[in-house]
């Protein structure tokens, strides 16, 4: 059997397995039922219910379309292999390995998504980046991390919006809050939660000495719209502050006072948004983030499982990092949980985080199996 034939056989086995773990038959039935409900003439009399059903159907269809795409890709390579057995086509012979590699890459992505089976893994997410020990280098590092995750989201076809950002006086940012929307966002980004360490020759040191800086990345799941609607907050428990957002060096980036911060007085939790055009839009986004934070707090108090949802909280300094990004004296990114190492630091900082996320998700899946 040729190498291509072996790869096609293995890919076919993986596609069959995907049909099982994606639960295609049950999802097809559920999607048909949701489509029937959405076709009812009165479904949008209750807009919240209509939107909820539409979101559920969209997520089911995403999964079903992904499986259908696997089947199409497999059919294509099988057909090409059969044609090559009957005729000598040099161009097709060159094309087959590329199409087979594309199928294998998509199978890798689908199998990775299958590792995301937690209660909140499919949710959108709110990510927070904070600078830690390291002074101006840490603030610059926090801004580099922000760019890295925005590029990752772009690479993955996800929607990311910076809701709140606070700039350092000299350079960088002290913290930023980002909403990321798309398939399995929380599950994927939960693998990035922790302290990230940078080692480099500091551009802020006149002697150009090597410096170490730290920044943290945290993430919580956004509430689905139906749960968000069910979470009621007494308006008397809220303080709403309106302000003008500022850019680097304290420069105003808005000509009106449209940025909004909402504080939940009983818990002290707060959320802000400054990126929308109007005060009303900023208030709506801030309220969504606040509800997500309140829901997370309630889950922790109810379940008493801080490690499960957020991991152990550590200082943003030496000894607490999950990953090191070394730019000098050598260049290497190493994850200390999985021992995954990548030499192309520039690619990682440009959002190529797949190897790290997948390895951490597989490590977690292995730990869950050991605990059973």
XYZ file of C-alpha atoms in Angstrom:
372
model
C 0.000 0.000 0.000
C 1.344 3.432 -0.958
C 1.935 6.185 1.602
C -0.992 8.207 0.239
C -3.276 5.167 0.404
C -2.327 4.583 4.048
C -3.000 8.223 4.896
C -6.386 8.096 3.166
C -7.324 4.957 5.088
C -6.351 6.583 8.389
C -8.264 9.751 7.478
C -11.357 7.686 6.656
C -11.188 6.042 10.091
C -10.918 9.473 11.715
C -13.941 10.768 9.772
C -15.994 7.772 10.942
C -14.911 8.493 14.519
C -15.857 12.156 14.072
C -19.412 11.175 13.171
C -19.675 9.430 16.533
C -18.117 12.016 18.839
C -19.825 14.909 17.044
C -23.111 13.050 17.570
C -24.197 13.895 14.028
C -27.498 12.000 14.081
C -28.720 13.597 17.321
C -27.609 17.065 16.206
C -29.356 16.651 12.864
C -32.584 15.758 14.647
C -32.215 18.682 17.069
C -31.461 21.106 14.227
C -34.559 20.003 12.332
C -36.697 20.550 15.438
C -35.241 24.022 16.022
C -35.789 24.929 12.376
C -39.427 23.847 12.738
C -39.859 26.079 15.798
C -38.209 29.035 14.069
C -40.550 28.626 11.116
C -43.576 29.252 13.362
C -45.207 32.602 12.503
C -45.281 33.765 16.137
C -41.720 32.832 17.107
C -40.483 36.451 17.028
C -43.342 37.677 19.195
C -40.849 36.917 21.954
C -37.588 38.312 20.484
C -35.413 36.882 23.269
C -36.762 33.372 22.667
C -36.406 33.735 18.907
C -32.805 34.875 19.254
C -32.047 32.044 21.671
C -33.441 29.423 19.271
C -31.571 31.012 16.377
C -28.281 30.901 18.298
C -28.806 27.253 19.226
C -29.565 26.349 15.606
C -26.515 28.258 14.384
C -24.215 26.332 16.728
C -25.701 22.984 15.712
C -25.363 23.856 12.037
C -21.742 24.917 12.530
C -20.950 21.435 13.849
C -22.963 19.656 11.144
C -21.428 21.745 8.351
C -17.971 20.981 9.679
C -18.662 17.240 9.565
C -20.171 17.551 6.075
C -17.004 19.348 4.999
C -14.883 16.450 6.267
C -16.975 13.994 4.263
C -16.629 16.106 1.104
C -12.868 16.392 1.514
C -12.554 12.643 2.085
C -14.712 11.883 -0.960
C -12.501 14.170 -3.058
C -9.224 12.479 -2.109
C -10.714 8.988 -2.504
C -11.980 9.913 -5.986
C -8.588 11.359 -6.925
C -6.825 8.220 -5.732
C -9.154 6.037 -7.806
C -8.613 8.174 -10.909
C -4.850 7.974 -10.485
C -5.168 4.192 -10.435
C -6.805 4.285 -13.856
C -4.765 6.992 -15.583
C -1.416 8.765 -15.351
C -2.101 12.400 -14.429
C 1.012 14.196 -13.176
C -0.886 17.304 -12.088
C -3.408 15.289 -10.070
C -0.581 13.253 -8.541
C 0.935 16.497 -7.264
C -2.425 17.803 -6.043
C -3.453 14.719 -4.043
C -0.905 15.076 -1.175
C -1.866 18.739 -0.706
C -5.581 17.939 -0.514
C -4.846 15.067 1.846
C -2.808 17.357 4.104
C -5.692 19.850 4.156
C -8.088 17.074 5.225
C -5.709 15.941 7.975
C -5.328 19.519 9.225
C -9.107 19.942 9.401
C -9.407 16.616 11.249
C -6.812 17.892 13.730
C -8.933 20.990 14.327
C -12.146 18.994 14.748
C -10.467 16.572 17.161
C -9.084 19.495 19.136
C -12.553 21.023 19.402
C -13.786 17.676 20.722
C -11.457 18.093 23.696
C -13.627 21.049 24.697
C -16.433 19.310 26.538
C -16.662 21.494 29.646
C -19.912 23.146 30.647
C -18.784 26.580 29.437
C -16.266 25.661 26.722
C -18.590 26.565 23.837
C -19.285 30.051 25.222
C -17.932 33.378 24.077
C -15.396 34.821 26.501
C -14.137 37.934 28.259
C -10.349 38.025 28.531
C -8.327 40.300 30.807
C -4.635 41.105 30.434
C -2.771 42.718 33.349
C 0.833 43.869 33.522
C 2.815 42.518 36.464
C 6.346 42.746 37.811
C 8.812 44.483 35.520
C 7.834 48.145 35.378
C 7.606 49.706 31.931
C 8.816 46.459 30.347
C 5.857 44.648 31.913
C 3.434 47.224 30.548
C 5.011 46.933 27.109
C 4.807 43.133 27.430
C 1.115 43.346 28.333
C 0.509 45.311 25.132
C 2.468 42.706 23.147
C 0.274 39.981 24.659
C -2.848 41.928 23.740
C -1.696 42.099 20.134
C -0.803 38.384 20.195
C -4.296 37.357 21.269
C -5.976 39.741 18.831
C -3.893 38.208 16.025
C -4.764 34.704 17.271
C -8.460 35.561 17.122
C -8.034 36.941 13.603
C -6.202 33.785 12.487
C -8.989 31.618 13.914
C -11.749 33.617 12.252
C -13.080 34.871 15.591
C -14.443 38.301 16.459
C -12.459 40.195 19.094
C -13.259 43.631 20.505
C -11.189 45.623 22.997
C -13.766 46.851 25.508
C -11.457 48.604 27.947
C -7.784 49.559 27.901
C -5.562 51.562 30.252
C -2.288 52.853 28.850
C 0.968 53.295 30.720
C 2.462 56.782 30.950
C 5.708 55.861 29.203
C 4.691 52.872 27.081
C 2.466 49.828 26.960
C -0.711 49.136 28.918
C -1.490 48.374 32.532
C -4.509 46.272 31.588
C -7.047 45.537 28.860
C -10.373 43.725 28.615
C -11.318 41.954 25.377
C -14.535 40.207 24.346
C -13.941 37.286 21.965
C -16.839 35.649 20.131
C -16.962 32.440 18.125
C -16.988 28.669 18.371
C -15.473 27.200 21.575
C -13.761 30.474 22.455
C -13.826 30.042 26.232
C -12.588 26.460 26.065
C -9.673 27.413 23.835
C -8.653 30.529 25.752
C -8.942 28.788 29.115
C -5.769 26.930 28.075
C -3.956 30.289 28.029
C -4.923 31.358 31.544
C -1.916 32.173 33.680
C 1.233 34.279 33.948
C 3.359 34.839 30.831
C 7.069 35.710 31.195
C 9.178 37.717 28.751
C 12.994 37.769 28.716
C 14.686 40.249 26.363
C 17.177 43.075 26.004
C 15.066 45.972 27.237
C 14.494 48.820 24.759
C 13.786 51.039 27.777
C 17.194 50.453 29.396
C 19.904 52.810 28.114
C 22.498 50.136 28.919
C 20.398 47.656 26.902
C 20.583 45.026 29.623
C 18.509 41.875 29.734
C 15.218 42.306 31.618
C 12.441 39.955 32.696
C 8.820 41.090 32.633
C 5.521 39.442 33.541
C 1.898 39.822 32.485
C -1.167 37.720 33.229
C -3.966 36.457 31.029
C -7.323 35.550 32.560
C -10.619 34.587 30.947
C -14.213 33.987 31.992
C -17.146 32.641 29.954
C -19.804 35.006 28.685
C -23.338 34.076 29.632
C -25.596 32.683 26.905
C -28.349 35.168 26.128
C -31.058 33.135 27.872
C -29.032 32.898 31.101
C -28.111 36.569 30.876
C -31.771 37.521 30.623
C -32.531 35.420 33.707
C -29.852 37.164 35.806
C -31.611 40.147 37.332
C -29.701 42.899 39.132
C -31.347 45.468 41.384
C -30.595 48.885 39.834
C -30.067 50.225 43.367
C -27.035 47.916 43.643
C -25.314 49.585 40.698
C -23.164 52.697 40.381
C -22.737 53.936 36.824
C -19.853 56.285 36.028
C -19.502 58.123 32.721
C -16.067 59.305 31.608
C -13.945 60.157 28.594
C -11.606 57.356 27.533
C -7.941 58.206 27.084
C -5.145 56.943 24.877
C -1.368 56.691 25.337
C 0.050 59.450 27.488
C -3.384 60.455 28.714
C -4.547 61.767 25.346
C -8.317 61.806 24.915
C -9.528 59.411 22.230
C -13.184 60.483 22.389
C -14.651 63.931 21.952
C -17.592 63.069 24.211
C -17.965 61.465 27.615
C -19.209 58.113 26.308
C -17.118 55.530 28.200
C -19.089 53.708 30.894
C -18.052 51.890 34.063
C -20.645 49.928 36.059
C -19.879 48.854 39.632
C -21.898 46.254 41.530
C -21.818 47.741 45.020
C -22.530 44.580 47.084
C -19.587 42.672 45.567
C -17.335 45.467 44.334
C -17.155 43.844 40.900
C -16.946 46.304 38.021
C -16.962 46.320 34.238
C -16.316 49.058 31.719
C -16.517 49.669 28.000
C -15.100 52.537 25.985
C -14.915 51.294 22.403
C -18.474 51.784 21.126
C -19.738 54.941 19.457
C -22.416 55.798 21.982
C -22.816 55.852 25.731
C -25.832 53.544 25.402
C -23.844 50.919 23.486
C -20.966 51.095 25.953
C -23.390 50.647 28.833
C -24.916 47.547 27.222
C -21.502 45.929 26.688
C -20.336 46.791 30.209
C -23.509 45.256 31.645
C -22.915 42.018 29.722
C -19.375 41.789 31.080
C -20.536 42.583 34.617
C -23.183 39.855 34.452
C -20.561 37.369 33.265
C -18.338 38.293 36.221
C -21.212 38.051 38.693
C -22.188 34.659 37.283
C -18.621 33.428 37.643
C -18.525 34.620 41.244
C -21.796 32.817 41.954
C -20.499 29.615 40.369
C -17.377 29.688 42.488
C -19.307 30.275 45.663
C -21.821 27.569 44.796
C -19.419 24.915 43.582
C -16.351 25.848 45.635
C -14.188 24.850 42.688
C -11.942 27.806 42.043
C -9.275 25.662 40.405
C -11.750 24.175 37.944
C -12.907 27.485 36.494
C -10.010 29.871 37.041
C -7.012 27.891 38.216
C -5.017 28.773 41.293
C -4.524 32.536 41.519
C -0.839 33.397 41.700
C 1.251 36.532 41.792
C 2.263 37.980 38.422
C 5.974 37.523 39.037
C 8.858 35.035 39.274
C 8.035 31.344 39.644
C 4.366 31.617 38.700
C 4.595 31.629 34.889
C 2.936 29.053 32.640
C 5.043 30.036 29.641
C 8.308 31.837 28.941
C 9.045 33.883 25.833
C 12.827 34.272 25.567
C 14.149 36.763 23.018
C 17.710 36.954 24.407
C 20.297 35.453 24.674
C 18.531 32.810 22.527
C 15.045 32.739 21.003
C 12.519 30.224 22.292
C 8.963 30.007 23.631
C 8.460 27.214 26.173
C 5.277 26.155 27.938
C 6.161 24.957 31.433
C 3.007 22.831 31.800
C 3.415 20.727 28.674
C 7.105 21.284 27.781
C 6.097 22.332 24.258
C 8.852 24.480 22.730
C 8.736 26.651 19.607
C 11.777 28.387 18.164
C 9.898 30.788 15.891
C 9.134 33.420 18.529
C 7.904 35.956 15.983
C 5.222 33.555 14.730
C 4.018 32.896 18.273
C 3.825 36.619 19.046
C 1.868 36.974 15.811
C -0.807 34.633 17.156
C 0.403 31.134 16.224
C -0.717 29.597 19.523
C -2.178 26.333 18.213
C 0.558 23.947 19.445
C 0.419 25.380 22.974
C -3.375 25.380 23.254
C -3.743 21.862 21.852
C -1.033 20.426 24.099
C -2.587 21.958 27.218
C -6.070 20.728 26.306
C -4.690 17.218 25.736
C -2.847 17.391 29.060
C -6.087 18.323 30.825
C -7.994 15.547 29.053
C -5.343 13.073 30.204
C -5.642 14.260 33.790
C -9.424 13.862 33.671
C -9.029 10.273 32.468
C -6.559 9.539 35.280
C -9.004 10.867 37.865
C -11.865 8.644 36.715
